[in-house]
mmCIF file of C-alpha atoms in Angstrom:
data_model
loop_
_atom_site.group_PDB
_atom_site.id
_atom_site.type_symbol
_atom_site.label_atom_id
_atom_site.label_comp_id
_atom_site.label_asym_id
_atom_site.label_seq_id
_atom_site.Cartn_x
_atom_site.Cartn_y
_atom_site.Cartn_z
ATOM 1 C CA ARG X 294 22.918 9.996 13.201
ATOM 2 C CA LEU X 295 20.894 7.609 14.492
ATOM 3 C CA SER X 296 17.313 6.252 13.688
ATOM 4 C CA HIS X 297 14.872 3.624 14.203
ATOM 5 C CA THR X 298 11.351 3.129 12.957
ATOM 6 C CA GLY X 299 10.218 0.127 14.857
ATOM 7 C CA LEU X 300 6.996 -1.396 13.411
ATOM 8 C CA SER X 301 5.900 1.830 11.611
ATOM 9 C CA HIS X 302 4.224 2.952 14.600
ATOM 10 C CA ALA X 303 7.449 4.938 16.216
ATOM 11 C CA TYR X 304 10.443 7.166 14.916
ATOM 12 C CA LEU X 305 13.398 7.771 16.864
ATOM 13 C CA GLY X 306 15.998 9.771 15.479
ATOM 14 C CA ILE X 307 19.370 11.324 17.101
ATOM 15 C CA ASP X 308 21.716 13.817 15.609
ATOM 16 C CA LEU X 309 24.841 13.262 17.941
ATOM 17 C CA ASP X 310 26.478 16.472 16.616
ATOM 18 C CA LYS X 311 23.528 18.533 16.773
ATOM 19 C CA LYS X 312 22.487 17.427 20.388
ATOM 20 C CA LEU X 313 19.106 16.800 18.660
ATOM 21 C CA ALA X 314 16.267 14.397 19.047
ATOM 22 C CA VAL X 315 12.729 13.506 17.411
ATOM 23 C CA VAL X 316 10.426 11.236 18.528
ATOM 24 C CA ILE X 317 7.147 10.535 16.715
ATOM 25 C CA LEU X 318 4.502 8.208 17.957
ATOM 26 C CA ALA X 319 1.742 6.910 15.723
ATOM 27 C CA THR X 320 -1.325 5.235 16.913
ATOM 28 C CA ALA X 321 -1.701 3.055 13.432
ATOM 29 C CA GLN X 322 1.069 1.785 11.160
ATOM 30 C CA THR X 323 2.126 4.310 8.474
ATOM 31 C CA THR X 324 4.751 3.454 5.820
ATOM 32 C CA ASP X 325 5.731 7.282 5.919
ATOM 33 C CA ILE X 326 7.039 7.503 9.333
ATOM 34 C CA GLY X 327 10.860 6.963 8.489
ATOM 35 C CA SER X 328 10.454 9.838 6.011
ATOM 36 C CA LEU X 329 8.684 12.271 8.017
ATOM 37 C CA GLY X 330 11.049 11.724 11.091
ATOM 38 C CA HIS X 331 14.145 12.230 8.990
ATOM 39 C CA ALA X 332 12.652 15.219 7.353
ATOM 40 C CA ALA X 333 11.844 16.751 10.830
ATOM 41 C CA LEU X 334 15.421 15.942 12.134
ATOM 42 C CA ALA X 335 17.093 17.440 9.175
ATOM 43 C CA VAL X 336 14.634 20.973 9.359
ATOM 44 C CA LEU X 337 15.374 20.867 13.087
ATOM 45 C CA GLY X 338 18.888 20.767 12.489
ATOM 46 C CA GLY X 339 18.685 23.708 10.267
ATOM 47 C CA GLY X 340 18.681 21.815 7.101
ATOM 48 C CA LYS X 341 16.157 20.909 4.281
ATOM 49 C CA GLY X 342 13.831 18.247 4.993
ATOM 50 C CA GLU X 343 11.801 16.879 2.109
ATOM 51 C CA PHE X 344 8.561 15.870 3.990
ATOM 52 C CA PRO X 345 6.390 13.044 2.644
ATOM 53 C CA ARG X 346 3.329 13.790 0.668
ATOM 54 C CA PRO X 347 0.092 11.827 0.880
ATOM 55 C CA ARG X 348 -1.371 10.221 -2.099
ATOM 56 C CA ARG X 349 -4.056 10.479 -3.908
ATOM 57 C CA VAL X 350 -7.408 8.813 -3.056
ATOM 58 C CA VAL X 351 -10.242 8.435 -5.664
ATOM 59 C CA LYS X 352 -13.910 7.049 -4.409
ATOM 60 C CA LEU X 353 -15.012 4.246 -7.083
ATOM 61 C CA THR X 354 -18.372 2.951 -7.498
ATOM 62 C CA ALA X 355 -19.129 -0.431 -6.895
ATOM 63 C CA GLU X 356 -19.657 -1.076 -10.317
ATOM 64 C CA THR X 357 -16.079 -0.181 -11.192
ATOM 65 C CA LEU X 358 -14.832 -2.278 -7.857
ATOM 66 C CA GLU X 359 -16.438 -5.631 -9.168
ATOM 67 C CA LYS X 360 -14.183 -5.516 -12.363
ATOM 68 C CA TYR X 361 -11.448 -6.011 -9.811
ATOM 69 C CA THR X 362 -12.496 -8.356 -7.232
ATOM 70 C CA GLY X 363 -11.533 -11.938 -7.757
ATOM 71 C CA VAL X 364 -9.095 -14.904 -6.679
ATOM 72 C CA TYR X 365 -5.727 -14.266 -8.306
ATOM 73 C CA ARG X 366 -2.620 -17.284 -8.108
ATOM 74 C CA TYR X 367 1.154 -16.545 -8.319
ATOM 75 C CA GLY X 368 2.320 -19.055 -11.094
ATOM 76 C CA GLU X 369 1.121 -22.547 -11.266
ATOM 77 C CA ASN X 370 1.411 -23.521 -7.645
ATOM 78 C CA GLY X 371 1.988 -20.283 -5.742
ATOM 79 C CA GLY X 372 -0.156 -18.713 -3.276
ATOM 80 C CA MET X 373 -3.414 -17.113 -3.687
ATOM 81 C CA VAL X 374 -4.714 -13.433 -3.458
ATOM 82 C CA THR X 375 -8.371 -12.798 -3.322
ATOM 83 C CA VAL X 376 -9.528 -9.201 -3.877
ATOM 84 C CA THR X 377 -12.930 -8.205 -2.774
ATOM 85 C CA SER X 378 -14.646 -4.945 -2.315
ATOM 86 C CA ASP X 379 -16.042 -2.865 0.173
ATOM 87 C CA SER X 380 -18.531 -0.802 -1.896
ATOM 88 C CA GLY X 381 -19.510 1.531 1.162
ATOM 89 C CA ARG X 382 -15.968 3.098 1.495
ATOM 90 C CA GLY X 383 -15.102 2.901 -2.195
ATOM 91 C CA ILE X 384 -11.897 0.613 -1.857
ATOM 92 C CA LEU X 385 -10.878 -3.073 -2.334
ATOM 93 C CA LEU X 386 -9.925 -5.567 0.152
ATOM 94 C CA LEU X 387 -6.548 -7.809 -0.324
ATOM 95 C CA SER X 388 -6.239 -11.168 1.332
ATOM 96 C CA PHE X 389 -3.069 -13.466 1.271
ATOM 97 C CA ASP X 390 -4.410 -16.911 1.122
ATOM 98 C CA GLY X 391 -7.563 -16.117 3.081
ATOM 99 C CA GLY X 392 -5.991 -14.141 5.675
ATOM 100 C CA ILE X 393 -6.741 -10.612 7.064
ATOM 101 C CA LYS X 394 -8.452 -8.145 4.512
ATOM 102 C CA PHE X 395 -6.350 -5.063 4.163
ATOM 103 C CA PRO X 396 -7.807 -2.065 2.732
ATOM 104 C CA MET X 397 -6.293 -0.899 -0.525
ATOM 105 C CA TRP X 398 -7.124 2.855 -1.503
ATOM 106 C CA ALA X 399 -7.426 3.644 -5.117
ATOM 107 C CA GLU X 400 -5.064 6.196 -6.472
ATOM 108 C CA LYS X 401 -6.155 5.661 -10.020
ATOM 109 C CA GLU X 402 -9.279 2.997 -11.170
ATOM 110 C CA ASP X 403 -6.385 0.487 -11.686
ATOM 111 C CA LEU X 404 -3.770 1.352 -9.387
ATOM 112 C CA TYR X 405 -4.184 0.721 -5.252
ATOM 113 C CA TYR X 406 -2.253 1.139 -2.280
ATOM 114 C CA CYS X 407 -2.192 0.351 1.372
ATOM 115 C CA ARG X 408 -1.965 2.942 3.903
ATOM 116 C CA GLU X 409 -0.574 0.504 6.715
ATOM 117 C CA TRP X 410 2.331 -0.822 4.921
ATOM 118 C CA LYS X 411 4.459 -0.440 1.698
ATOM 119 C CA CYS X 412 2.296 -2.529 -0.874
ATOM 120 C CA ASP X 413 0.926 -1.373 -4.481
ATOM 121 C CA MET X 414 -1.389 -3.227 -6.428
ATOM 122 C CA GLN X 415 -1.834 -2.469 -10.014
ATOM 123 C CA PHE X 416 -4.153 -4.056 -12.217
ATOM 124 C CA GLN X 417 -3.672 -5.152 -15.905
ATOM 125 C CA LYS X 418 -5.789 -3.638 -18.658
ATOM 126 C CA LEU X 419 -9.261 -5.181 -18.407
ATOM 127 C CA VAL X 420 -10.539 -8.143 -20.698
ATOM 128 C CA ASN X 421 -14.216 -8.807 -21.082
ATOM 129 C CA GLY X 422 -14.756 -6.438 -18.291
ATOM 130 C CA GLN X 423 -12.308 -7.985 -15.802
ATOM 131 C CA ALA X 424 -8.918 -7.420 -15.087
ATOM 132 C CA PRO X 425 -6.813 -10.688 -16.166
ATOM 133 C CA SER X 426 -3.979 -10.309 -13.365
ATOM 134 C CA VAL X 427 -2.589 -7.898 -10.824
ATOM 135 C CA ARG X 428 0.904 -6.890 -10.041
ATOM 136 C CA LEU X 429 1.573 -6.683 -6.323
ATOM 137 C CA ALA X 430 4.972 -4.733 -5.280
ATOM 138 C CA MET X 431 6.481 -4.663 -1.903
ATOM 139 C CA ASP X 432 9.534 -3.247 -0.426
ATOM 140 C CA SER X 433 11.744 -6.281 -1.508
ATOM 141 C CA TRP X 434 9.306 -8.217 -3.600
ATOM 142 C CA THR X 435 7.283 -7.921 -6.754
ATOM 143 C CA GLY X 436 4.973 -10.452 -8.340
ATOM 144 C CA GLU X 437 2.491 -11.221 -10.985
ATOM 145 C CA TYR X 438 -0.652 -12.837 -9.778
ATOM 146 C CA THR X 439 -3.129 -14.046 -12.577
ATOM 147 C CA ARG X 440 -6.823 -14.263 -12.318
ATOM 148 C CA THR X 441 -8.331 -17.877 -11.455
ATOM 149 C CA ALA X 442 -11.816 -17.313 -10.436
ATOM 150 C CA SER X 443 -14.443 -14.399 -9.939
ATOM 151 C CA GLY X 444 -14.732 -13.871 -6.093
ATOM 152 C CA LYS X 445 -16.954 -11.964 -3.419
#
């Protein structure tokens, strides 16, 4: 069995023994495309596939989102992330060192995830109405960022 997921936009899976192939093309990145492709290939081959389930999304108020906005730093001299809000969509936006703003969808008030790539953002318990730190977890890395200033 061979498979390749490209840049999370496409999946190509081939089961040489069963002479089956699955090709999935997506118009946007999705972290679940590999799981979806493997499950489809298994089911088409007569087996059982575990299809990915979408994560829950909760829409939060502007007031709630503001508790988590700010600038956070990794360690003493590490990189910085900025968390801003998009109250119209009820989501937070995450940028690394002032770069592209990635939409982060709320699964719970203090837990957010990115739909385009594997990144979870877990805020620590609020202190004086603000999150003192945020833990970012990606495929091969996890880090704790500490609040340095409020941000918009």
